[in-house]
XYZ file of C-alpha atoms in Angstrom:
253
model
C -7.144 72.238 -52.495
C -7.178 69.000 -54.485
C -10.422 67.021 -54.135
C -10.203 63.521 -55.541
C -13.909 62.662 -55.482
C -16.478 63.950 -57.992
C -18.002 67.391 -57.687
C -20.607 67.598 -54.942
C -24.159 68.387 -55.965
C -25.270 71.515 -54.137
C -28.867 70.501 -53.544
C -28.253 67.085 -52.012
C -24.524 67.169 -51.285
C -23.985 63.801 -52.918
C -22.459 62.837 -56.215
C -24.657 62.714 -59.328
C -25.719 59.150 -60.004
C -25.235 58.184 -56.385
C -28.095 57.218 -54.147
C -28.967 59.745 -51.465
C -27.634 59.256 -47.926
C -29.169 56.419 -45.953
C -30.360 58.897 -43.327
C -31.351 61.942 -45.421
C -33.580 63.390 -42.715
C -30.729 63.692 -40.236
C -28.343 65.234 -42.741
C -31.052 67.574 -44.041
C -31.406 68.897 -40.503
C -27.709 69.864 -40.562
C -28.107 71.598 -43.920
C -31.112 73.555 -42.649
C -28.734 75.433 -40.355
C -28.601 79.192 -40.791
C -24.820 78.916 -40.911
C -22.923 77.079 -43.680
C -21.223 74.002 -42.241
C -19.133 73.865 -45.410
C -17.328 76.920 -43.998
C -17.271 75.922 -40.343
C -13.880 77.595 -39.873
C -15.440 81.018 -40.453
C -17.857 80.839 -37.521
C -17.244 77.683 -35.458
C -16.476 78.513 -31.840
C -14.426 75.648 -30.423
C -11.496 73.506 -31.535
C -11.053 70.537 -29.202
C -7.913 68.471 -29.746
C -7.365 64.924 -28.521
C -3.731 64.195 -27.717
C -1.819 60.912 -27.761
C -4.634 58.998 -29.495
C -2.191 56.870 -31.506
C 0.051 54.668 -29.371
C 3.096 54.959 -31.639
C 2.924 58.759 -31.577
C 2.749 58.777 -27.782
C 5.793 56.499 -27.658
C 7.869 58.544 -30.127
C 7.530 61.561 -27.822
C 8.242 59.378 -24.764
C 4.754 59.925 -23.369
C 2.628 57.336 -21.608
C -0.258 55.867 -23.588
C -3.375 57.404 -21.975
C -6.082 55.366 -20.265
C -8.676 58.054 -21.016
C -8.773 60.847 -23.605
C -6.405 63.744 -23.078
C -7.718 66.905 -24.697
C -6.909 70.592 -24.962
C -8.348 73.608 -26.774
C -7.307 75.938 -29.573
C -8.979 79.302 -30.237
C -10.868 79.815 -33.493
C -8.121 82.276 -34.524
C -5.913 79.197 -34.990
C -7.712 78.337 -38.237
C -5.846 78.866 -41.501
C -6.873 77.813 -44.980
C -4.894 76.752 -48.026
C -3.498 79.756 -49.864
C -2.350 81.319 -46.600
C 0.874 80.398 -44.775
C 1.501 78.663 -41.487
C 3.255 81.232 -39.302
C 6.062 79.937 -37.092
C 5.810 81.891 -33.817
C 8.687 84.239 -33.029
C 9.254 82.458 -29.689
C 9.418 78.949 -31.182
C 12.617 77.193 -32.243
C 11.103 73.747 -32.832
C 7.747 73.808 -34.678
C 6.266 70.358 -35.369
C 3.583 69.159 -37.764
C 0.885 66.697 -36.683
C -1.647 65.522 -39.290
C -5.090 64.584 -37.956
C -8.635 63.735 -38.958
C -11.064 66.406 -37.806
C -14.721 65.793 -36.907
C -17.188 68.638 -37.514
C -20.143 68.731 -35.125
C -23.529 69.370 -36.729
C -25.744 70.147 -33.765
C -25.646 70.882 -30.055
C -24.215 67.908 -28.204
C -24.565 67.613 -24.452
C -23.736 64.364 -22.607
C -24.534 62.223 -25.643
C -24.176 58.432 -25.499
C -21.651 56.603 -27.631
C -24.546 54.942 -29.474
C -26.030 58.301 -30.510
C -22.784 60.236 -30.931
C -22.398 59.799 -34.690
C -25.834 61.334 -35.255
C -24.220 64.605 -34.159
C -21.486 64.498 -36.812
C -22.003 66.734 -39.842
C -18.767 65.827 -41.598
C -15.000 65.763 -41.496
C -11.885 67.716 -42.453
C -8.180 67.042 -42.651
C -6.340 69.146 -40.081
C -2.868 69.935 -38.837
C -2.112 70.461 -35.165
C 0.954 72.679 -35.442
C 2.878 72.504 -32.183
C 5.656 74.641 -30.755
C 7.374 71.592 -29.301
C 10.095 73.390 -27.378
C 7.482 75.634 -25.806
C 5.297 72.640 -24.964
C 8.222 70.847 -23.325
C 8.925 73.908 -21.186
C 5.247 74.220 -20.234
C 5.222 70.579 -19.150
C 8.295 71.073 -16.972
C 6.740 74.089 -15.272
C 3.253 72.607 -14.968
C 1.754 75.283 -17.213
C -1.069 75.058 -19.782
C -0.119 74.368 -23.404
C -1.753 77.475 -24.895
C 1.507 79.048 -26.105
C 2.494 75.755 -27.731
C -0.812 74.850 -29.335
C -3.022 77.922 -29.644
C -1.042 80.475 -31.680
C -2.417 81.992 -34.892
C -2.413 79.534 -37.854
C -1.808 76.517 -35.591
C -4.826 74.705 -37.078
C -4.690 74.450 -40.887
C -7.849 72.784 -42.251
C -8.987 71.307 -45.550
C -12.324 71.693 -47.259
C -15.340 70.271 -45.448
C -16.229 66.655 -46.251
C -19.953 65.894 -45.756
C -20.581 62.851 -43.592
C -21.851 60.654 -46.417
C -18.507 61.020 -48.224
C -16.821 59.135 -45.359
C -18.896 55.992 -44.653
C -16.433 54.841 -41.965
C -13.996 57.401 -40.513
C -11.997 54.562 -38.977
C -11.051 53.198 -42.415
C -8.965 56.087 -43.707
C -5.274 56.604 -44.377
C -3.913 60.049 -43.553
C -0.471 61.205 -44.635
C 1.876 64.183 -44.602
C 4.894 65.088 -46.722
C 7.490 67.719 -45.870
C 9.219 69.177 -48.927
C 8.073 66.126 -50.889
C 9.356 63.564 -48.361
C 6.805 61.339 -46.627
C 6.937 61.940 -42.879
C 3.592 60.734 -41.522
C 1.320 57.941 -42.697
C -1.250 56.233 -40.509
C -4.537 54.394 -40.452
C -7.400 55.910 -38.485
C -8.238 52.372 -37.380
C -5.226 52.720 -35.053
C -6.917 55.325 -32.859
C -6.863 54.323 -29.190
C -10.217 56.027 -28.570
C -12.706 55.824 -31.415
C -14.775 58.774 -32.540
C -18.108 57.864 -30.855
C -16.303 57.460 -27.539
C -14.416 60.748 -27.994
C -17.587 62.705 -28.767
C -19.440 61.152 -25.838
C -16.543 61.728 -23.437
C -15.999 65.371 -24.381
C -19.721 66.202 -24.446
C -20.049 65.164 -20.808
C -17.463 67.832 -19.908
C -17.912 70.506 -22.591
C -21.182 70.997 -24.454
C -20.333 70.840 -28.138
C -21.970 73.317 -30.497
C -22.759 73.300 -34.190
C -19.581 74.039 -36.144
C -17.206 72.864 -33.419
C -14.207 70.840 -34.581
C -12.647 67.855 -32.821
C -9.106 66.837 -33.811
C -8.734 63.109 -33.209
C -4.997 62.668 -32.774
C -1.916 62.197 -34.912
C -0.044 59.084 -36.075
C 3.706 58.783 -35.578
C 6.287 60.611 -37.653
C 6.026 64.177 -36.366
C 9.043 66.327 -37.132
C 10.292 69.915 -37.205
C 9.509 72.421 -39.930
C 11.456 75.528 -40.902
C 10.786 78.777 -42.703
C 10.118 78.222 -46.441
C 9.228 74.535 -45.924
C 6.304 73.133 -47.913
C 3.825 70.858 -46.151
C 1.479 68.652 -48.165
C -1.051 66.445 -46.389
C -3.990 64.327 -47.402
C -6.561 61.633 -46.883
C -5.643 58.896 -49.350
C -7.943 58.828 -52.365
C -10.076 61.734 -51.114
C -8.259 65.071 -50.814
C -4.972 66.844 -50.226
C -3.868 70.295 -49.109
C -0.632 72.277 -49.118
C 0.848 75.021 -46.931
C 4.060 77.016 -46.794
C 5.785 77.905 -43.518
C 6.839 81.497 -42.860
C 8.618 83.017 -39.869
C 6.849 85.517 -37.644
C 8.791 88.710 -37.028
C 9.962 89.234 -33.450
C 7.515 91.204 -31.324
C 8.996 93.308 -28.542
């Protein structure tokens, strides 16, 4: 993992010489948790993914631009961290990368308003929504859920946790992805169709969000297929980057 901002002070989780967060009481409440949010992937229960939240990505896959958030779930077994490979499922012939900004929830969130939604955010992470595209296309044709296409083991690579005060405005970030050194995806989070407060509010009225839950906020255009031995590098410009290798899962009878 390559972090491009200074080392984080353990006690206050802000850089030495920096002023403390503008709302230290709220962030301190997150840090008082009995579980370490900095390792949310070890114990977080839910991964909620928002699809088609960038218009150009929806268009490149010939999908309609949604009028309300479209979301689906991944199991927590989908998490994978740098140093471990992304496993291409044995049943998949067309595995795609999708780079996304992830939002880590810091406390229980039930039917929250848009105005209060950001108070429930503990921080962020860079994420990949690995997608078995051929499987997804077949599921769509047959009217089936997308679990086989989206929920397999290692389908959600994640970066280190970024405390909320490190990202003053999550809608002013540039996320990117390179495949074998070639730039494939690059997008501004300002291009999201549904902004983060709206997403949190919308989801929380349907699914109660818990501490440690992760929301993936959608992918910009440029998704493409990956193969065994490919190297994926992704990042948030000026903040962090991560790298993963793709391996092929052995056939399971």
